[in-house]
Amino acid sequence: MGKIKVGFGFDVHQLKENHPFVLGGVKLEHHAGAYGHSDADVLLHAICDALLGAANLRDIGFHFSNKDDRWKGISSLILLQHVVALIKEKGFVIGNIDAMVCLEAPKINPHIPAMKTYIAEAAAISEEDISIKATTNEQMGFIGREEGVVAYAVCLIERE
């Protein structure tokens, strides 16, 4: 077995009325959506940061600056593909991804299978190696007031 490394990722975005809400590559029906330079997919951004951190490749902002128009409105699934290519260049493959989304609404449980399918395809791994969970913030703070959404992710990568 090669060297094993673990990474941690976190992302947060504001929710804005009448804005698309993309999470895990899935467009959710909701009155408000995550706002950002790309598609503001907090789940994929947290996963990207976890993978980049594990491979000691800095963070998502370093590779995909919000001042660079190439990334304006881009699907974060494409960002994930770029990240996977970067870690592969360093000789790593993904062992697994475990992620948590924290939001009050909408409920994402029905969408998790589709999210896993999109992420598995973009990351070139099995859906069995991806765990996505959700929780609320018990109506406390900016998450509880539905002003924002947060995602956390950990991953394991290993040398090929």
CSV table of C-alpha atoms in Angstrom, one decimal:
chain,number,residue,atom,x,y,z
A,1,MET,CA,0.0,0.0,0.0
A,2,GLY,CA,1.2,3.5,-0.9
A,3,LYS,CA,1.2,6.6,1.2
A,4,ILE,CA,-2.2,7.6,2.6
A,5,LYS,CA,-3.2,11.2,3.2
A,6,VAL,CA,-6.3,12.8,4.6
A,7,GLY,CA,-7.8,16.2,3.6
A,8,PHE,CA,-10.5,18.5,5.1
A,9,GLY,CA,-12.6,21.0,3.2
A,10,PHE,CA,-15.2,23.6,4.1
A,11,ASP,CA,-17.3,26.0,2.1
A,12,VAL,CA,-20.0,28.5,2.8
A,13,HIS,CA,-22.2,30.6,0.5
A,14,GLN,CA,-25.0,33.1,0.9
A,15,LEU,CA,-28.4,32.2,-0.2
A,16,LYS,CA,-30.1,34.8,-2.4
A,17,GLU,CA,-33.8,34.9,-3.4
A,18,ASN,CA,-34.7,33.8,-7.0
A,19,HIS,CA,-31.2,32.4,-7.6
A,20,PRO,CA,-30.4,28.9,-8.8
A,21,PHE,CA,-29.5,26.4,-6.1
A,22,VAL,CA,-26.9,23.8,-7.3
A,23,LEU,CA,-25.7,21.2,-4.8
A,24,GLY,CA,-23.6,18.2,-5.7
A,25,GLY,CA,-24.2,19.0,-9.3
A,26,VAL,CA,-28.0,18.8,-8.9
A,27,LYS,CA,-30.3,21.8,-9.4
A,28,LEU,CA,-32.6,22.0,-6.4
A,29,GLU,CA,-36.0,23.6,-6.5
A,30,HIS,CA,-36.0,26.3,-3.8
A,31,HIS,CA,-37.0,30.0,-3.5
A,32,ALA,CA,-33.3,30.9,-2.9
A,33,GLY,CA,-30.0,29.6,-4.1
A,34,ALA,CA,-26.3,29.8,-3.3
A,35,TYR,CA,-24.6,32.8,-4.7
A,36,GLY,CA,-21.0,33.0,-5.9
A,37,HIS,CA,-18.6,33.4,-8.8
A,38,SER,CA,-19.0,29.9,-10.2
A,39,ASP,CA,-22.3,27.9,-9.7
A,40,ALA,CA,-21.6,28.3,-5.9
A,41,ASP,CA,-21.9,24.5,-5.3
A,42,VAL,CA,-20.8,24.4,-1.6
A,43,LEU,CA,-20.7,20.6,-1.5
A,44,LEU,CA,-18.3,20.3,-4.5
A,45,HIS,CA,-16.2,23.2,-3.3
A,46,ALA,CA,-15.7,21.5,0.1
A,47,ILE,CA,-14.8,18.3,-1.7
A,48,CYS,CA,-12.4,20.1,-3.9
A,49,ASP,CA,-10.7,21.8,-0.9
A,50,ALA,CA,-10.4,18.4,0.9
A,51,LEU,CA,-8.8,16.8,-2.1
A,52,LEU,CA,-6.4,19.7,-2.7
A,53,GLY,CA,-5.5,19.8,1.0
A,54,ALA,CA,-4.7,16.1,1.1
A,55,ALA,CA,-2.4,16.4,-1.8
A,56,ASN,CA,-0.8,19.6,-0.4
A,57,LEU,CA,-2.0,21.6,-3.5
A,58,ARG,CA,-3.2,24.8,-1.6
A,59,ASP,CA,-6.9,25.6,-1.9
A,60,ILE,CA,-9.8,26.0,-4.4
A,61,GLY,CA,-9.3,29.8,-4.4
A,62,PHE,CA,-5.7,29.5,-5.5
A,63,HIS,CA,-6.6,27.3,-8.5
A,64,PHE,CA,-9.9,28.9,-9.4
A,65,SER,CA,-9.8,32.6,-8.5
A,66,ASN,CA,-13.1,34.4,-8.3
A,67,LYS,CA,-11.4,37.2,-10.2
A,68,ASP,CA,-10.8,35.0,-13.2
A,69,ASP,CA,-13.6,35.1,-15.8
A,70,ARG,CA,-12.8,31.6,-17.0
A,71,TRP,CA,-14.6,30.3,-13.8
A,72,LYS,CA,-17.6,32.7,-13.9
A,73,GLY,CA,-20.8,30.6,-13.7
A,74,ILE,CA,-18.9,27.4,-14.4
A,75,SER,CA,-20.2,24.0,-13.1
A,76,SER,CA,-18.3,22.9,-10.1
A,77,LEU,CA,-18.3,19.4,-11.5
A,78,ILE,CA,-15.8,20.8,-14.0
A,79,LEU,CA,-13.7,22.2,-11.1
A,80,LEU,CA,-13.8,18.8,-9.5
A,81,GLN,CA,-12.5,17.2,-12.7
A,82,HIS,CA,-9.6,19.6,-12.7
A,83,VAL,CA,-8.8,18.9,-9.1
A,84,VAL,CA,-8.8,15.2,-9.7
A,85,ALA,CA,-6.4,15.7,-12.6
A,86,LEU,CA,-4.1,17.7,-10.3
A,87,ILE,CA,-4.0,15.1,-7.6
A,88,LYS,CA,-3.5,12.4,-10.3
A,89,GLU,CA,-0.5,14.4,-11.6
A,90,LYS,CA,1.0,14.1,-8.1
A,91,GLY,CA,0.5,10.3,-8.2
A,92,PHE,CA,-2.6,10.1,-6.0
A,93,VAL,CA,-6.0,8.4,-6.4
A,94,ILE,CA,-9.1,9.0,-4.3
A,95,GLY,CA,-9.9,6.4,-1.6
A,96,ASN,CA,-13.1,7.9,-0.4
A,97,ILE,CA,-15.0,11.1,0.2
A,98,ASP,CA,-17.3,11.8,3.2
A,99,ALA,CA,-19.3,15.1,3.2
A,100,MET,CA,-21.9,16.9,5.3
A,101,VAL,CA,-24.2,19.7,4.2
A,102,CYS,CA,-25.8,22.0,6.7
A,103,LEU,CA,-28.9,23.8,5.7
A,104,GLU,CA,-32.5,24.2,6.9
A,105,ALA,CA,-34.2,23.8,3.5
A,106,PRO,CA,-34.7,22.3,1.0
A,107,LYS,CA,-34.4,18.7,2.2
A,108,ILE,CA,-31.6,17.1,0.2
A,109,ASN,CA,-32.1,13.4,1.1
A,110,PRO,CA,-34.1,12.6,-2.1
A,111,HIS,CA,-31.3,14.1,-4.2
A,112,ILE,CA,-28.3,12.4,-2.6
A,113,PRO,CA,-28.3,9.4,-5.1
A,114,ALA,CA,-28.1,11.8,-8.0
A,115,MET,CA,-25.4,13.9,-6.3
A,116,LYS,CA,-23.4,10.7,-5.7
A,117,THR,CA,-23.8,9.7,-9.4
A,118,TYR,CA,-22.5,13.1,-10.6
A,119,ILE,CA,-19.6,13.3,-8.2
A,120,ALA,CA,-18.6,9.7,-8.9
A,121,GLU,CA,-18.5,10.5,-12.6
A,122,ALA,CA,-16.6,13.7,-12.3
A,123,ALA,CA,-14.1,12.2,-9.8
A,124,ALA,CA,-13.8,8.9,-11.7
A,125,ILE,CA,-14.6,6.8,-8.5
A,126,SER,CA,-17.3,4.5,-7.4
A,127,GLU,CA,-20.5,5.8,-5.8
A,128,GLU,CA,-19.7,3.4,-3.0
A,129,ASP,CA,-16.7,5.6,-2.1
A,130,ILE,CA,-18.8,8.7,-1.6
A,131,SER,CA,-20.9,9.5,1.5
A,132,ILE,CA,-23.2,12.6,1.6
A,133,LYS,CA,-25.1,13.5,4.7
A,134,ALA,CA,-27.2,16.5,5.7
A,135,THR,CA,-28.2,18.2,8.9
A,136,THR,CA,-29.9,21.4,9.9
A,137,ASN,CA,-28.6,24.1,12.3
A,138,GLU,CA,-31.7,23.7,14.5
A,139,GLN,CA,-32.9,27.1,13.3
A,140,MET,CA,-29.9,28.9,14.8
A,141,GLY,CA,-27.6,31.5,13.2
A,142,PHE,CA,-27.3,32.4,9.6
A,143,ILE,CA,-28.0,28.8,8.5
A,144,GLY,CA,-31.1,28.6,10.7
A,145,ARG,CA,-32.4,31.9,9.2
A,146,GLU,CA,-31.8,30.4,5.7
A,147,GLU,CA,-29.3,33.1,4.9
A,148,GLY,CA,-26.5,30.7,3.9
A,149,VAL,CA,-25.5,27.1,3.4
A,150,VAL,CA,-22.4,25.3,4.6
A,151,ALA,CA,-20.6,22.1,3.5
A,152,TYR,CA,-17.8,20.1,5.1
A,153,ALA,CA,-15.9,17.2,3.5
A,154,VAL,CA,-13.1,14.9,4.4
A,155,CYS,CA,-11.3,12.6,1.9
A,156,LEU,CA,-8.6,10.0,1.8
A,157,ILE,CA,-6.2,9.8,-1.0
A,158,GLU,CA,-3.4,7.3,-1.6
A,159,ARG,CA,-0.4,6.9,-3.9
A,160,GLU,CA,-1.2,4.9,-7.0
